[in-house]
Short mmCIF file of C-alpha atoms in Angstrom, two decimals:
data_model
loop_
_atom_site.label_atom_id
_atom_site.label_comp_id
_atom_site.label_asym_id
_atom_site.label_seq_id
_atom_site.Cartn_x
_atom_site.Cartn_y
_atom_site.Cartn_z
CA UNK A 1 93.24 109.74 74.31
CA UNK A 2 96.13 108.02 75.70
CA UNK A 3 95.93 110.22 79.00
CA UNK A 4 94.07 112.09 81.31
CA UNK A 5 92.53 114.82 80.11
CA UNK A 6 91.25 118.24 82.49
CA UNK A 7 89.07 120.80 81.01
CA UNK A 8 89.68 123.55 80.73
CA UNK A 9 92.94 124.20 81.46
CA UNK A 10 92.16 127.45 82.87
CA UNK A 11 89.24 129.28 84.15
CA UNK A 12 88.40 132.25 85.66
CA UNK A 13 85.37 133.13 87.17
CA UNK A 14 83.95 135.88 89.16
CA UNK A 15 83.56 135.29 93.15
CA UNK A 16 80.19 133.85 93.90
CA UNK A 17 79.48 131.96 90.54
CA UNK A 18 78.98 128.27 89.95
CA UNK A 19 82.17 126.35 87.89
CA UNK A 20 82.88 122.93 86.38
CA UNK A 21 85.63 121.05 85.89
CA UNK A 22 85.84 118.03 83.31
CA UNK A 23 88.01 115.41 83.81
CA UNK A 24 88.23 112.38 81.24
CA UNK A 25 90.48 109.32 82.85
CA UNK A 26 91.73 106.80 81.08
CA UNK A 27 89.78 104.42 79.18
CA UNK A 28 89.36 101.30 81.09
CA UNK A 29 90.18 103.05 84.32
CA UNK A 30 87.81 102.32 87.41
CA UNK A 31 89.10 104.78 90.05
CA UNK A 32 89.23 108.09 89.57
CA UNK A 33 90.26 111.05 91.88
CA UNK A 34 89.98 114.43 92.65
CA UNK A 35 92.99 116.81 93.90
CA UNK A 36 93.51 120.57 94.83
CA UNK A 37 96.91 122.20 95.02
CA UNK A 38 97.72 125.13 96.46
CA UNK A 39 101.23 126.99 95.64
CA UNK A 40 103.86 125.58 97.04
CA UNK A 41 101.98 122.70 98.71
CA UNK A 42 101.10 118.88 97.90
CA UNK A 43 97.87 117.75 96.53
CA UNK A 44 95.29 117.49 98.72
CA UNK A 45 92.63 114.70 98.15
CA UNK A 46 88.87 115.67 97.30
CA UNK A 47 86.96 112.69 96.29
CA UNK A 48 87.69 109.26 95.31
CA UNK A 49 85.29 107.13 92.59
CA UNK A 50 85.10 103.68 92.05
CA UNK A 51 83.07 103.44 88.77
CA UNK A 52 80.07 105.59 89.03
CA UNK A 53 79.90 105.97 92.65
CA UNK A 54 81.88 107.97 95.08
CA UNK A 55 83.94 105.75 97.63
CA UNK A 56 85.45 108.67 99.48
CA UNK A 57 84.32 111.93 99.52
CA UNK A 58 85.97 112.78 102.98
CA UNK A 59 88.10 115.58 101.20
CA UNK A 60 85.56 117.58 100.18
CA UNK A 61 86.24 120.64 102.03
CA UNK A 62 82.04 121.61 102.39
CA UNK A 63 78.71 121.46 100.58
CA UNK A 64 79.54 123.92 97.39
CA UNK A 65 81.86 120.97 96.34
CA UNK A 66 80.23 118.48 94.63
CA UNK A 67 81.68 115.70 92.05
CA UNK A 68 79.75 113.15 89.57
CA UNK A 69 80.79 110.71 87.35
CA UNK A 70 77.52 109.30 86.30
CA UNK A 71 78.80 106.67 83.60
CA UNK A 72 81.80 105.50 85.74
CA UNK A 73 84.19 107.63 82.92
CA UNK A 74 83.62 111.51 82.73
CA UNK A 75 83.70 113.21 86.10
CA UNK A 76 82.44 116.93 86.69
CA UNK A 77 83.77 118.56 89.82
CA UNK A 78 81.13 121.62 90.49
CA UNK A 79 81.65 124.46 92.56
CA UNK A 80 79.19 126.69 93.61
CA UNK A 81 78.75 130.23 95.05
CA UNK A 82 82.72 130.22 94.39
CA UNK A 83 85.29 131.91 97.09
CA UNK A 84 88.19 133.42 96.51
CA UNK A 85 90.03 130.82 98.76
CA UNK A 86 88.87 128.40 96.41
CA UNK A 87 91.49 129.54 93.92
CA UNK A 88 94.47 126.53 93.17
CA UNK A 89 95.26 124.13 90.69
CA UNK A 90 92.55 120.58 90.66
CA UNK A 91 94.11 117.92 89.55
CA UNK A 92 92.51 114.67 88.40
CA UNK A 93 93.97 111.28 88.37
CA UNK A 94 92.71 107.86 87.55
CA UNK A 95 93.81 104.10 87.95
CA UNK A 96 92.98 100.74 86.67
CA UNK A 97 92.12 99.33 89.69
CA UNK A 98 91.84 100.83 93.40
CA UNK A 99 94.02 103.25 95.30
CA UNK A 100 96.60 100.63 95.64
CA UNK A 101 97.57 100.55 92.06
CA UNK A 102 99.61 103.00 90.24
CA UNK A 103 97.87 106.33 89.43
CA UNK A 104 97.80 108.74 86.32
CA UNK A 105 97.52 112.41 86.62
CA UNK A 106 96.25 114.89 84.63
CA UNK A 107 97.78 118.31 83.65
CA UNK A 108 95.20 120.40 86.19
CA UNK A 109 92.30 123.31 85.79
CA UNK A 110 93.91 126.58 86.85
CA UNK A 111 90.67 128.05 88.97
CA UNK A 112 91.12 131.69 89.64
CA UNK A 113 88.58 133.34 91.66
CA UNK A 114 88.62 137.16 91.18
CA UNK B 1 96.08 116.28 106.06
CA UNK B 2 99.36 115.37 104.29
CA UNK B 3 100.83 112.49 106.04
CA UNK B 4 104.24 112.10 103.95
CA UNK B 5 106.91 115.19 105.13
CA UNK B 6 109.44 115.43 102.40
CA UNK B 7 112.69 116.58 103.25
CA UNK B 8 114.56 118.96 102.28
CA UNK B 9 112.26 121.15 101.37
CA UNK B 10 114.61 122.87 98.41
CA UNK B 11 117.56 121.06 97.16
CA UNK B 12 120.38 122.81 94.64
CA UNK B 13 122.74 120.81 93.27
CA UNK B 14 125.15 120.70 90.22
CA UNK B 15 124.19 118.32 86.96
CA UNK B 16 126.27 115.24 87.14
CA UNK B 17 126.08 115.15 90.89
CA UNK B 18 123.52 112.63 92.98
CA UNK B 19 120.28 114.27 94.86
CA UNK B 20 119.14 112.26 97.64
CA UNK B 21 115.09 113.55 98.52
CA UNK B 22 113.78 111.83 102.26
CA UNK B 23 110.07 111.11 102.91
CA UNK B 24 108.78 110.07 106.51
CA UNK B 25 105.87 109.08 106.86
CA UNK B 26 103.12 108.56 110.21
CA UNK B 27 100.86 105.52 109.61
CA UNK B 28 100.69 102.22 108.51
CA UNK B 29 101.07 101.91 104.36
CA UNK B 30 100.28 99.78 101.55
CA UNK B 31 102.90 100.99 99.13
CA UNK B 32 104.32 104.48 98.93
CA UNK B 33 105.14 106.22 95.72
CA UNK B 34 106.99 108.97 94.12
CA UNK B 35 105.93 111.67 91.78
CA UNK B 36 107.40 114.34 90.21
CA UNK B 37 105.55 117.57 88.96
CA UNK B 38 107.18 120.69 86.62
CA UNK B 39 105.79 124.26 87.06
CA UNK B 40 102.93 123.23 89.20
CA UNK B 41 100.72 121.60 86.92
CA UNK B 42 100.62 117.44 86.20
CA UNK B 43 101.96 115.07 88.15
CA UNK B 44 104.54 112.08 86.34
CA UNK B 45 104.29 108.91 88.46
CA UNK B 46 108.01 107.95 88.99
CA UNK B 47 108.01 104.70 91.23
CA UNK B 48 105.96 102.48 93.38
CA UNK B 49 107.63 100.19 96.00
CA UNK B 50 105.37 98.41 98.35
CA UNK B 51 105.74 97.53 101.77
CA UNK B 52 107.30 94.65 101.79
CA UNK B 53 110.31 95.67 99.61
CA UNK B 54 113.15 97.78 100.78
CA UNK B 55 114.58 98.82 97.38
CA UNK B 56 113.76 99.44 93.79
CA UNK B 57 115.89 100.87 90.95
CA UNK B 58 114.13 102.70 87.68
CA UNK B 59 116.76 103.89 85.30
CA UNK B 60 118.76 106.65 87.42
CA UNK B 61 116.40 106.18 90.31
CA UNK B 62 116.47 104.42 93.57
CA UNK B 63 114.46 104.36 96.12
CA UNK B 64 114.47 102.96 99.73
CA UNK B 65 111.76 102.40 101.94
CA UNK B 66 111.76 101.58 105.80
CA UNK B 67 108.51 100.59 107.30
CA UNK B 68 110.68 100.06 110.72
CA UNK B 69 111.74 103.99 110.74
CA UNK B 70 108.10 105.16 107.84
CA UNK B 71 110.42 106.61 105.81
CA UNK B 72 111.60 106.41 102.16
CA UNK B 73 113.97 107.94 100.07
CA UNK B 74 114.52 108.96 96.36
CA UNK B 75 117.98 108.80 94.92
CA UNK B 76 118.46 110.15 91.33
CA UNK B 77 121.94 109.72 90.24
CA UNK B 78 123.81 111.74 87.64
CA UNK B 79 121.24 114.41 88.02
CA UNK B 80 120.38 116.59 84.46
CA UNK B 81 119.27 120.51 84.64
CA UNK B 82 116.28 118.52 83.43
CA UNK B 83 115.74 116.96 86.32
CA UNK B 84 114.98 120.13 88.12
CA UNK B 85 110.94 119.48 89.47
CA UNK B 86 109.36 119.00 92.29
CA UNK B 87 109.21 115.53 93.74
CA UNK B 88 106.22 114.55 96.02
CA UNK B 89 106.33 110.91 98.26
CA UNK B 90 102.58 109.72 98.52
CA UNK B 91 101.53 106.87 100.47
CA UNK B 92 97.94 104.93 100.44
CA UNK B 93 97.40 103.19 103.71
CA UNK B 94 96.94 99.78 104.69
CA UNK B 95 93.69 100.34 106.11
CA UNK B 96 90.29 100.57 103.67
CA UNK B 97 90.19 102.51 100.62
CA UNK B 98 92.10 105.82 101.26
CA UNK B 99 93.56 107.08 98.41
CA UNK B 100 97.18 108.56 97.96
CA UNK B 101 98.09 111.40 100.90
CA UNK B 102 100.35 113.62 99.57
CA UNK B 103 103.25 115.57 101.15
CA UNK B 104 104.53 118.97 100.66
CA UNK B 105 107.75 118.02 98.40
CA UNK B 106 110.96 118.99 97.75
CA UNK B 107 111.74 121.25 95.44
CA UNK B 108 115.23 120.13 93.06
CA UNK B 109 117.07 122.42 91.03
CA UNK B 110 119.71 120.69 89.21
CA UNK B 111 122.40 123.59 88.22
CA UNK B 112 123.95 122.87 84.53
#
């Protein structure tokens, strides 16, 4: 596709069970990243790929956050033993080259916790 | 963290009249860049201006940037209702690999 592309577009899931979020970048794309946004706030940074491996993962708030992108395209973002807290929109964005360079976003995954 | 403060935090205005949006900033940058986002969900890059320019025009947008003062700002002239959006400054920093920070925006109506 000619975009980003985050599925689903919404999910909700029962507190305490395991999610994942898809997000396809663009083709040709090396960086990829990983947002959460909380009403009425700015994205706040998860994780940062370059090709398959993860060059920043300093925004990962603790260990039931965990992102792959094993082929340097498709990442999963997984959540486990989910919290209500962890309810907001993630957004995914890629780039053609590094974090200087112009980045794409997606249209989100709506989590809702319940 | 968010390291870019956008200010104001709301804006109302009339279409056909300018909106002015102000971002400060606290570290060093690389280039800065503007976003816009409707009802919450993607983001639309809007502009990129790097450190060493002070101005850069895209259609009924200008922007501003002053490393000596971190700040930038985000004119859109003419303003449409469909304008209305929020509008985000992000920065990436000079230092490493850290991607875009992300400030709280401002939040534009534009009033037909």
């Amino acid at each position: 596709g000619a975009g980003v592309s985050q599925t689903p577009s919404n999910k909700v899931t029962e507190k305490g069970k395991y999610v994942e979020l898809r997000c396809d970048p663009i083709s040709g794309h090396t960086a990829l990243y990983w947002y959460r946004q909380s009403l009425g706030q700015g994205p706040e940074f998860l994780i940062y790929f370059q090709g398959t491996g993860a060059a920043d993962d300093s925004g990962l708030p603790n260990d039931r956050f965990f992102a792959v992108r094993p082929e340097g395209s498709v990442s999963t973002l997984k959540i486990q033993r989910t919290e209500r807290g962890d309810s907001a929109v993630y957004l995914c964005a890629s780039s053609l080259g590094g974090v200087h360079t112009e980045a794409f976003f997606g249209q989100g995954t709506r989590l809702t916790v319940v | 963290s968010q390291q870019g403060e956008e200010d104001p935090q709301a804006l109302s205005i009339q279409e056909g009249e300018n909106a002015t949006m102000n971002c400060s900033y606290k570290t060093s940058i690389n280039n800065l860049q503007w976003y816009r986002q409707n009802s919450g969900r993607g983001l639309v890059h809007l502009i990129l201006i790097r450190s060493n320019e002070r101005e850069k025009h895209s259609g009924r947008l200008r922007v501003t940037l002053d490393t000596s003062k971190k700040s930038s700002s985000l004119l859109i002239t003419a303003s449409r209702a469909a304008d209305t959006a929020s509008y985000f400054c992000a920065t990436v920093s000079n230092s490493g690999n850290t991607p875009l920070v992300f400030g709280k925006g401002t939040r534009l109506s534009v009033i037909a």
